[in-house]
PDB file of C-alpha atoms in Angstrom:
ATOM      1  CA  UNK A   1       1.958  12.387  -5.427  1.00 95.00           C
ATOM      2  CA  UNK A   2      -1.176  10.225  -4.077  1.00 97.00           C
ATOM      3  CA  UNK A   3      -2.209   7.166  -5.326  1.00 98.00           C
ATOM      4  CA  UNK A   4      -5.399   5.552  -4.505  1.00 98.00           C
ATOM      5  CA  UNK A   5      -6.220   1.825  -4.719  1.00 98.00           C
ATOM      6  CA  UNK A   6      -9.433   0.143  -4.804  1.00 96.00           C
ATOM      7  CA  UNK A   7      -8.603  -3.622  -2.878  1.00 96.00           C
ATOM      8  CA  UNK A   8     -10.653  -6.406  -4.361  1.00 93.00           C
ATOM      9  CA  UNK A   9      -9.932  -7.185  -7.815  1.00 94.00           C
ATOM     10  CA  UNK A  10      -6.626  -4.575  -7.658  1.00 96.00           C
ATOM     11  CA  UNK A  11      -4.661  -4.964  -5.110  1.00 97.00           C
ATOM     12  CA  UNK A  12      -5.835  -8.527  -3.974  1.00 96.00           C
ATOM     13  CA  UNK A  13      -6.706 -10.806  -6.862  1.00 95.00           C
ATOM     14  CA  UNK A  14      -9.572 -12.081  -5.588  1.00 91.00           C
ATOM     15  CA  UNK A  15     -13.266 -11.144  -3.667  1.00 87.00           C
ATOM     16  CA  UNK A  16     -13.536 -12.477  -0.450  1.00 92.00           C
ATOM     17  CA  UNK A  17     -17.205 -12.737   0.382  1.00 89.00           C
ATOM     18  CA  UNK A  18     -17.936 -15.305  -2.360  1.00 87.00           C
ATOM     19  CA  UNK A  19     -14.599 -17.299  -0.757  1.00 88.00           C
ATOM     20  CA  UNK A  20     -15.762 -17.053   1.940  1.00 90.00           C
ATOM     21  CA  UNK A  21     -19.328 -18.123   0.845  1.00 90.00           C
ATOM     22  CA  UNK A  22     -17.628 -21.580  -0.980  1.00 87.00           C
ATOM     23  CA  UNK A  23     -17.392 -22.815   3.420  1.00 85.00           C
ATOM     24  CA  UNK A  24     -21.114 -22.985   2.878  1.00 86.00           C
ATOM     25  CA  UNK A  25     -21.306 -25.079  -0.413  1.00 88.00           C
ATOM     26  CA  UNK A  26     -21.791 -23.793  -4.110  1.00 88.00           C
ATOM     27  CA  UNK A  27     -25.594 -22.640  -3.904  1.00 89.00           C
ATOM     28  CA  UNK A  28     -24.319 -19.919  -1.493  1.00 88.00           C
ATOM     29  CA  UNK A  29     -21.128 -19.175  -3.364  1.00 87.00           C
ATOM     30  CA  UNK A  30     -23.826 -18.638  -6.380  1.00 89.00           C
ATOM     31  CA  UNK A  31     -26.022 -16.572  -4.573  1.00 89.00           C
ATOM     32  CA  UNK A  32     -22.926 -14.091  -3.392  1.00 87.00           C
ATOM     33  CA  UNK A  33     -21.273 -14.028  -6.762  1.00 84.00           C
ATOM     34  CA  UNK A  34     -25.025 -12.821  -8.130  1.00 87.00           C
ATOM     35  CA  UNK A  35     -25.539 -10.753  -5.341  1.00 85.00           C
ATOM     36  CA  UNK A  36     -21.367  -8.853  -5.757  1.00 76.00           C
ATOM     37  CA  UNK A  37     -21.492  -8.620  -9.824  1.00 80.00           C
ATOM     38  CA  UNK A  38     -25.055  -7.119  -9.571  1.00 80.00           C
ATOM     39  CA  UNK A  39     -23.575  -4.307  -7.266  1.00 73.00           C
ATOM     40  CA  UNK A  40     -20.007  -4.013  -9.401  1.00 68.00           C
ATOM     41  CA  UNK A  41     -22.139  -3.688 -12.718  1.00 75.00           C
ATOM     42  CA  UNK A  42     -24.420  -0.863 -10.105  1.00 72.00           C
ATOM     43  CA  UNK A  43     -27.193  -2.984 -10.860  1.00 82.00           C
ATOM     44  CA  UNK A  44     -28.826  -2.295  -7.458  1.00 80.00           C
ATOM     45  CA  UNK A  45     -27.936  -0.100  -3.607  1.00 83.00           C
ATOM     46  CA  UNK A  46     -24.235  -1.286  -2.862  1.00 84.00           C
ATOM     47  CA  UNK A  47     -24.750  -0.638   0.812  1.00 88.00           C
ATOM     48  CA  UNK A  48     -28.178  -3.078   0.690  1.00 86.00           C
ATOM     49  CA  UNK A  49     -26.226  -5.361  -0.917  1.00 88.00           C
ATOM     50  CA  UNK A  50     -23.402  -5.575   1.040  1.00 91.00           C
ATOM     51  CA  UNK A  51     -25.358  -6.313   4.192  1.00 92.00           C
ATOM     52  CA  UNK A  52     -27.534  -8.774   2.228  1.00 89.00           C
ATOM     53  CA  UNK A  53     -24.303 -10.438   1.270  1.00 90.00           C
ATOM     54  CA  UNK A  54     -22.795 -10.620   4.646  1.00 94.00           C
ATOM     55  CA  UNK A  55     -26.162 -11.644   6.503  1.00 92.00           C
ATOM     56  CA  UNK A  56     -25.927 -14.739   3.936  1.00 91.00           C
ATOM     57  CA  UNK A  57     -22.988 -15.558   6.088  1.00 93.00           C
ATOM     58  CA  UNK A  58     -23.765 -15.755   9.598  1.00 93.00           C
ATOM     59  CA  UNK A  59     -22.692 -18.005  12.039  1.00 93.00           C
ATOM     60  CA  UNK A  60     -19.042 -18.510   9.760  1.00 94.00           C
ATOM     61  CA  UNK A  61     -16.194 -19.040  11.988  1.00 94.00           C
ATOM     62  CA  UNK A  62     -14.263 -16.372  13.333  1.00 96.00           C
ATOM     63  CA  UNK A  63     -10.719 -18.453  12.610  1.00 95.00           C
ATOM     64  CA  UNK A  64     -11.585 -19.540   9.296  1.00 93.00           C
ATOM     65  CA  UNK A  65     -12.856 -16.281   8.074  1.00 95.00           C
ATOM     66  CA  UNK A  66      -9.229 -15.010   9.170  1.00 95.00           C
ATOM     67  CA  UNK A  67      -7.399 -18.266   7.605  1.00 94.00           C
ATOM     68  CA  UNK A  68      -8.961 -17.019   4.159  1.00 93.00           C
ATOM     69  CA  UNK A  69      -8.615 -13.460   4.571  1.00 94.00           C
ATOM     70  CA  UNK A  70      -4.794 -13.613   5.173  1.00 93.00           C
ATOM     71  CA  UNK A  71      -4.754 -16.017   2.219  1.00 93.00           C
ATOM     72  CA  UNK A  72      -6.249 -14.107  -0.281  1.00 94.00           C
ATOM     73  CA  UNK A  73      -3.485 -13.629  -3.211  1.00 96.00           C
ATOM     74  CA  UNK A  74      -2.038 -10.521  -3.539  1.00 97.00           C
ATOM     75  CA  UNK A  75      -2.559  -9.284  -7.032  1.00 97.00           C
ATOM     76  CA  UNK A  76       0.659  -9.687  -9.636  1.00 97.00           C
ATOM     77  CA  UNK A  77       2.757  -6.871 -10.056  1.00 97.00           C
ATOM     78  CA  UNK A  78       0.884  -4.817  -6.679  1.00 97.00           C
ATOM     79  CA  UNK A  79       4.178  -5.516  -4.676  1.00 97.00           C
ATOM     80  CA  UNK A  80       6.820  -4.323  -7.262  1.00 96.00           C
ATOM     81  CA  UNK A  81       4.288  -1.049  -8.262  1.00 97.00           C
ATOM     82  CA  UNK A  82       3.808  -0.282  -4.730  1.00 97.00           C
ATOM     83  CA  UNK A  83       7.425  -0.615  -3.716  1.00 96.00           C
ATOM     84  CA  UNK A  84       8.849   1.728  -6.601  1.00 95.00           C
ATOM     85  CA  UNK A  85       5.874   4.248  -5.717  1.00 96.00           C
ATOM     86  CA  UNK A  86       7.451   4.274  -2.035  1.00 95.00           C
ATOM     87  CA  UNK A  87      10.791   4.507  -3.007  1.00 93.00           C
ATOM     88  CA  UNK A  88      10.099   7.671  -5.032  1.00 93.00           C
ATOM     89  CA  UNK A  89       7.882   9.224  -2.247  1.00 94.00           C
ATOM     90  CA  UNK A  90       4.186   8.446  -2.847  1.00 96.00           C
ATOM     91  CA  UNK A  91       1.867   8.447  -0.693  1.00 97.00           C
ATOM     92  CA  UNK A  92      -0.726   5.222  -0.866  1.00 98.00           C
ATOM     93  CA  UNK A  93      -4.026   5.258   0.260  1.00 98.00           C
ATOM     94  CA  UNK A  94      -6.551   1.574  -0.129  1.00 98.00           C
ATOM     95  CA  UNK A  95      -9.940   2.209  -0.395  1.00 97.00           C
ATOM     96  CA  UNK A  96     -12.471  -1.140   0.108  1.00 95.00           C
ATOM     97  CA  UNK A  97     -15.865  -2.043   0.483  1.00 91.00           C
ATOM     98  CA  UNK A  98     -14.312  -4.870   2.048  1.00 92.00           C
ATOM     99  CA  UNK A  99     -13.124  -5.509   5.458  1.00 96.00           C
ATOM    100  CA  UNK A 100     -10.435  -4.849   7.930  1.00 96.00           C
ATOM    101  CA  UNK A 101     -10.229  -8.356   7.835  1.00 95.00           C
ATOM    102  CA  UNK A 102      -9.009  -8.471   4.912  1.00 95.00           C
ATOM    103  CA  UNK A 103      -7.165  -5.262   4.161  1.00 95.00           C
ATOM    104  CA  UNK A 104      -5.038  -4.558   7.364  1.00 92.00           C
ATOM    105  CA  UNK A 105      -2.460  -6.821   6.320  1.00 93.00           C
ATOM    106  CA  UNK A 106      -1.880  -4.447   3.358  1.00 95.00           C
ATOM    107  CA  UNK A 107      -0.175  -1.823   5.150  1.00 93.00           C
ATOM    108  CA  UNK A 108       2.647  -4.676   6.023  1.00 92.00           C
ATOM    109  CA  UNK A 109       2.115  -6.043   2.585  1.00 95.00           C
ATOM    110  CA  UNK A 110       2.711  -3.539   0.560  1.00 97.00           C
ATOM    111  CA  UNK A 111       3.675  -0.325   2.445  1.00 96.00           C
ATOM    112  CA  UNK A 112       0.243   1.078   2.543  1.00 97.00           C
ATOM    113  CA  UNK A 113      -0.366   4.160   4.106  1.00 97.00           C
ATOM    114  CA  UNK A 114      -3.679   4.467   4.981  1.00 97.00           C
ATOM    115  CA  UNK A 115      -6.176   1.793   4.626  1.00 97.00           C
ATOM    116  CA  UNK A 116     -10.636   2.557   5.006  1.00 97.00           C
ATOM    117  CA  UNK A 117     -12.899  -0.188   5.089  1.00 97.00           C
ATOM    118  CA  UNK A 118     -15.485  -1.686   6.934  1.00 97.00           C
ATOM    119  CA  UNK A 119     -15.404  -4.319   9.616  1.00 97.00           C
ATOM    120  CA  UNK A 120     -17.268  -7.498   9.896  1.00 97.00           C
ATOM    121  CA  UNK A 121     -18.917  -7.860  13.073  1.00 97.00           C
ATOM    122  CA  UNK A 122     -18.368 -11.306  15.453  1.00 97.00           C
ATOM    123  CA  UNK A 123     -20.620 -12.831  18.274  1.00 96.00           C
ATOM    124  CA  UNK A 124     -19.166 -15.138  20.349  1.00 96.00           C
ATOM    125  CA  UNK A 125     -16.541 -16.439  16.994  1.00 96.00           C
ATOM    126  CA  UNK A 126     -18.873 -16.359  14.843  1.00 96.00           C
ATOM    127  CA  UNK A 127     -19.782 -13.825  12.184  1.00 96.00           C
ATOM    128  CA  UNK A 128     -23.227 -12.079  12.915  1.00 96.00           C
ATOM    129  CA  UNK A 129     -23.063  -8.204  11.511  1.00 96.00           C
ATOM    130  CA  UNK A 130     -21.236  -5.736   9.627  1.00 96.00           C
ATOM    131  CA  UNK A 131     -20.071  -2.188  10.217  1.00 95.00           C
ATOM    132  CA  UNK A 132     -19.819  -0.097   8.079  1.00 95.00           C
ATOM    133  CA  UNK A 133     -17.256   2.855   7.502  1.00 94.00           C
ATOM    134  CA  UNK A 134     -17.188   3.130   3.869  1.00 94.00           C
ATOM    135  CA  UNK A 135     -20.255   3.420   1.844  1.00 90.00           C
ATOM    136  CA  UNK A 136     -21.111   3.620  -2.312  1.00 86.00           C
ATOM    137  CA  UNK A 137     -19.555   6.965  -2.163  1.00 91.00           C
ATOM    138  CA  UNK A 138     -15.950   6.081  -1.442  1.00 94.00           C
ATOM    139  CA  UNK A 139     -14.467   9.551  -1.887  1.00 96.00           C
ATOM    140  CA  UNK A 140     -16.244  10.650   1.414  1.00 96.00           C
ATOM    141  CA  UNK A 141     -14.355   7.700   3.325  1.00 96.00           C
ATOM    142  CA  UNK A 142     -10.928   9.612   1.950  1.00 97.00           C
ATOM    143  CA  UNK A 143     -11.664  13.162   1.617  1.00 96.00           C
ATOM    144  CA  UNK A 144     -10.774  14.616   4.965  1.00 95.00           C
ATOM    145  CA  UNK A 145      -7.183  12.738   4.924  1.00 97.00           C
ATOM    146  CA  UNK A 146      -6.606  13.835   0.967  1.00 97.00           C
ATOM    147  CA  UNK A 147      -6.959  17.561   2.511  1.00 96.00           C
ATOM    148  CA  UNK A 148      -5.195  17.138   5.785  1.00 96.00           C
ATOM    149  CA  UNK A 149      -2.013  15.784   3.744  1.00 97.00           C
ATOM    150  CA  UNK A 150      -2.739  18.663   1.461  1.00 96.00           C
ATOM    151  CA  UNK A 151      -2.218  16.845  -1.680  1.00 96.00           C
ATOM    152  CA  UNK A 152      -3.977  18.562  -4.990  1.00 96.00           C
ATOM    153  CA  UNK A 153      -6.366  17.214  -7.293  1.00 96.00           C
ATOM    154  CA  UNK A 154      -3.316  17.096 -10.835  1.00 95.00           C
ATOM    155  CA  UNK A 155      -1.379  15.089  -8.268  1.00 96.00           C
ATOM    156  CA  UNK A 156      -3.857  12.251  -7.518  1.00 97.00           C
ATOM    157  CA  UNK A 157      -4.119   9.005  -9.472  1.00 98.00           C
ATOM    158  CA  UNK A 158      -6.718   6.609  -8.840  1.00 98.00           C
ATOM    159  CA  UNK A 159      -7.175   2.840  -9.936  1.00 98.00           C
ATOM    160  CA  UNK A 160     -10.408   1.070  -9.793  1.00 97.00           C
ATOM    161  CA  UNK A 161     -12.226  -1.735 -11.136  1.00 94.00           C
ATOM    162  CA  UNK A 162     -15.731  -1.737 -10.160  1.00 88.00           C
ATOM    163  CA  UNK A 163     -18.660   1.107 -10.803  1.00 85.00           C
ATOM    164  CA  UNK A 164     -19.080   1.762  -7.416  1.00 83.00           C
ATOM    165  CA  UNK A 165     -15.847   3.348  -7.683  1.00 91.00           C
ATOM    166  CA  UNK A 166     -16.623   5.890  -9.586  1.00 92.00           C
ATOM    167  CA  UNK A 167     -17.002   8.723  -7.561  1.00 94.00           C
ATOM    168  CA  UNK A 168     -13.381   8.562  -6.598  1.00 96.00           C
ATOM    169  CA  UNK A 169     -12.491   9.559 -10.225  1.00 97.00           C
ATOM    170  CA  UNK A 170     -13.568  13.282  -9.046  1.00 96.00           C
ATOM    171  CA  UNK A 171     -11.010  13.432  -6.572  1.00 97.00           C
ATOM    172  CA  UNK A 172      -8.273  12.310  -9.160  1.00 97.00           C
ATOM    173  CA  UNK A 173      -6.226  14.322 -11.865  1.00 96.00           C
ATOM    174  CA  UNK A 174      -5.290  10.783 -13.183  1.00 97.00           C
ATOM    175  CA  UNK A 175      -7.758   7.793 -13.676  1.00 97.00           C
ATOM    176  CA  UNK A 176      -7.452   4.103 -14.194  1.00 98.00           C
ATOM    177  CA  UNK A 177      -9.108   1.151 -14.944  1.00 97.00           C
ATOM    178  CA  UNK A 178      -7.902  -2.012 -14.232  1.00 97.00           C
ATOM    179  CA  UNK A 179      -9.531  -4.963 -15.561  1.00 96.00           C
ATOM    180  CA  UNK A 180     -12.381  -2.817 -15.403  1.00 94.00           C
ATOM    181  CA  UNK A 181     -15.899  -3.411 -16.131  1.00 90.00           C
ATOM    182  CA  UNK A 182     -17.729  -1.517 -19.168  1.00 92.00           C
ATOM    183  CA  UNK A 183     -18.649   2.101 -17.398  1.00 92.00           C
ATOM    184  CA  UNK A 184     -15.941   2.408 -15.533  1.00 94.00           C
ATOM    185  CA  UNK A 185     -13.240   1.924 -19.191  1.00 95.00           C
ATOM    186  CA  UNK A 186     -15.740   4.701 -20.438  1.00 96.00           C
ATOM    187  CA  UNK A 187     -14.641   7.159 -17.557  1.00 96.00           C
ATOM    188  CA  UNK A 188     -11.464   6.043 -17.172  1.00 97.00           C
ATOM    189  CA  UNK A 189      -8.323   8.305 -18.656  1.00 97.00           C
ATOM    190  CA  UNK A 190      -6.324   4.717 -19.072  1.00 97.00           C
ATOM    191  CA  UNK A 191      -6.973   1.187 -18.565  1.00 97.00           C
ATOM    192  CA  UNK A 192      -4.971  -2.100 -18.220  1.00 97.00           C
ATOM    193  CA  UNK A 193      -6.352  -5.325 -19.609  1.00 97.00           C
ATOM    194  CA  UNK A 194      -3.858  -7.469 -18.176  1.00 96.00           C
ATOM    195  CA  UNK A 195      -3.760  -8.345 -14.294  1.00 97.00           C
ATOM    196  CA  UNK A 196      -0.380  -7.411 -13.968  1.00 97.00           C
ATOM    197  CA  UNK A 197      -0.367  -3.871 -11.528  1.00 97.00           C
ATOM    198  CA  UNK A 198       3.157  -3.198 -11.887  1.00 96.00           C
ATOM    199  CA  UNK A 199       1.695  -2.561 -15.569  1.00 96.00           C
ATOM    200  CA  UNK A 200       0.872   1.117 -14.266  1.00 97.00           C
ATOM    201  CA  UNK A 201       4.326   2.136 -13.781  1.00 95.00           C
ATOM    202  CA  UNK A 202       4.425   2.567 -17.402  1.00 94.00           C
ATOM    203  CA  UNK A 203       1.204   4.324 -17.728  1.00 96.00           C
ATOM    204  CA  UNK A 204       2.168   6.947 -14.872  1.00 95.00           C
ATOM    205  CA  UNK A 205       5.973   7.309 -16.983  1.00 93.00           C
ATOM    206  CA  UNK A 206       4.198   8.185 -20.009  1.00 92.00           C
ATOM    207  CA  UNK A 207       1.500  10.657 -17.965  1.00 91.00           C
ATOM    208  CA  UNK A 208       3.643  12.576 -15.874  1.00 89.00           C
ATOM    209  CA  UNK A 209       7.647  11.835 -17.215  1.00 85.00           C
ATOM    210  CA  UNK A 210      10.336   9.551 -15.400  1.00 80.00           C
ATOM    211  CA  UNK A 211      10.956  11.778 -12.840  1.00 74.00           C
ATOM    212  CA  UNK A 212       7.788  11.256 -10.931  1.00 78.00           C
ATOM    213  CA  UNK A 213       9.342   7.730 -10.311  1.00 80.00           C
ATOM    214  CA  UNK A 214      12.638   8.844  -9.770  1.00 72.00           C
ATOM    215  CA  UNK A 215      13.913   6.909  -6.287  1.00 58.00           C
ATOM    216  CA  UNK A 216      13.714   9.640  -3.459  1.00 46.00           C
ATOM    217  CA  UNK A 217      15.107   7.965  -0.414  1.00 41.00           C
ATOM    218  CA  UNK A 218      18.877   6.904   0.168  1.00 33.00           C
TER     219      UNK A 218
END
């Protein structure tokens, strides 16, 4: 069994650009926030929006960029779900729009076992760029990985928040919203209204049986 995490607002409890925008005073935190709920609601190009938003931020310091990135709360419940999905032999893949930055710490975190996002770019400590790896279309990031570890379609489950998520539901046999916004509880097989993620365990007990969460390892 696979399951597949979208980061900001699931795993971490939080969106980093518009902390990281608050450095800069609360017109730019405003003008982030706009700028990430337009592109969660898929008001307008995620990608544009994305490098919009980071451009907004040049010339932030390297070190304090980090200090908030490895500060960023985990979300409530991630570290108990993720730990009884390991113990019974899941695999875990995070999927961000975010950055390396802010998601490599999740493999330590919570036992992740392959991480894609994008990395934010740095000129002499300060931030100037972004690259990107993962685009609107998130499946494509996680495609080639899904069929090298030859998992099948029934025995993915995928748990999103955003609409620029979407596309991973095709991948999935199992789909989730959590705290989602309006299109993506239309799609979604389940949600949870509550940010509490080891709220899933019950979900996945009552979609596939206890024995999908039976511990595996001695």
């Amino acid at each position: 069994m696979l399951a597949v995490f979208d980061v900001e607002g699931v795993l971490l409890d939080a969106e980093y650009l518009p902390v990281l925008a608050s450095l800069m005073g609360p017109e730019k935190e405003k003008e982030i926030w706009d700028i990430t709920k337009a592109g969660i609601r898929g008001e307008i190009n995620w990608e544009e929006g994305l490098v919009r938003r980071v451009h907004a931020l040049r010339g932030i310091d390297h070190g304090k960029a980090k200090e908030i990135a490895e500060n960023l709360p985990i979300m409530h419940g991630a570290k108990e779900l993720c730990s009884a999905l390991k113990n019974a032999g899941w695999k875990m893949i995070a999927v961000s729009g975010g950055f390396t930055i802010i998601t490599d710490r999740l493999k330590h975190d919570l036992g992740i076992d392959k991480i894609f996002s994008n990395e934010l770019i740095f000129n002499n400590d300060k931030l100037e760029d972004v690259k990107l790896n993962v685009t609107s279309d998130k499946a494509a990031a996680i495609k080639s990985t899904i069929q090298e570890w030859g998992v099948r379609k029934d025995d993915i489950v995928v748990v999103v928040d955003g609409a620029n998520d979407l596309k991973l539901f095709a991948l999935a046999g199992y789909t989730v919203g959590f705290c989602p916004v309006e299109i993506v509880k239309e799609r979604a097989d389940d949600t949870i209204e509550r940010r509490d993620l080891s709220l899933l365990l019950h979900l996945l007990e009552k979609k596939y049986g206890k024995a999908v969460l039976a511990t595996t390892s001695k």
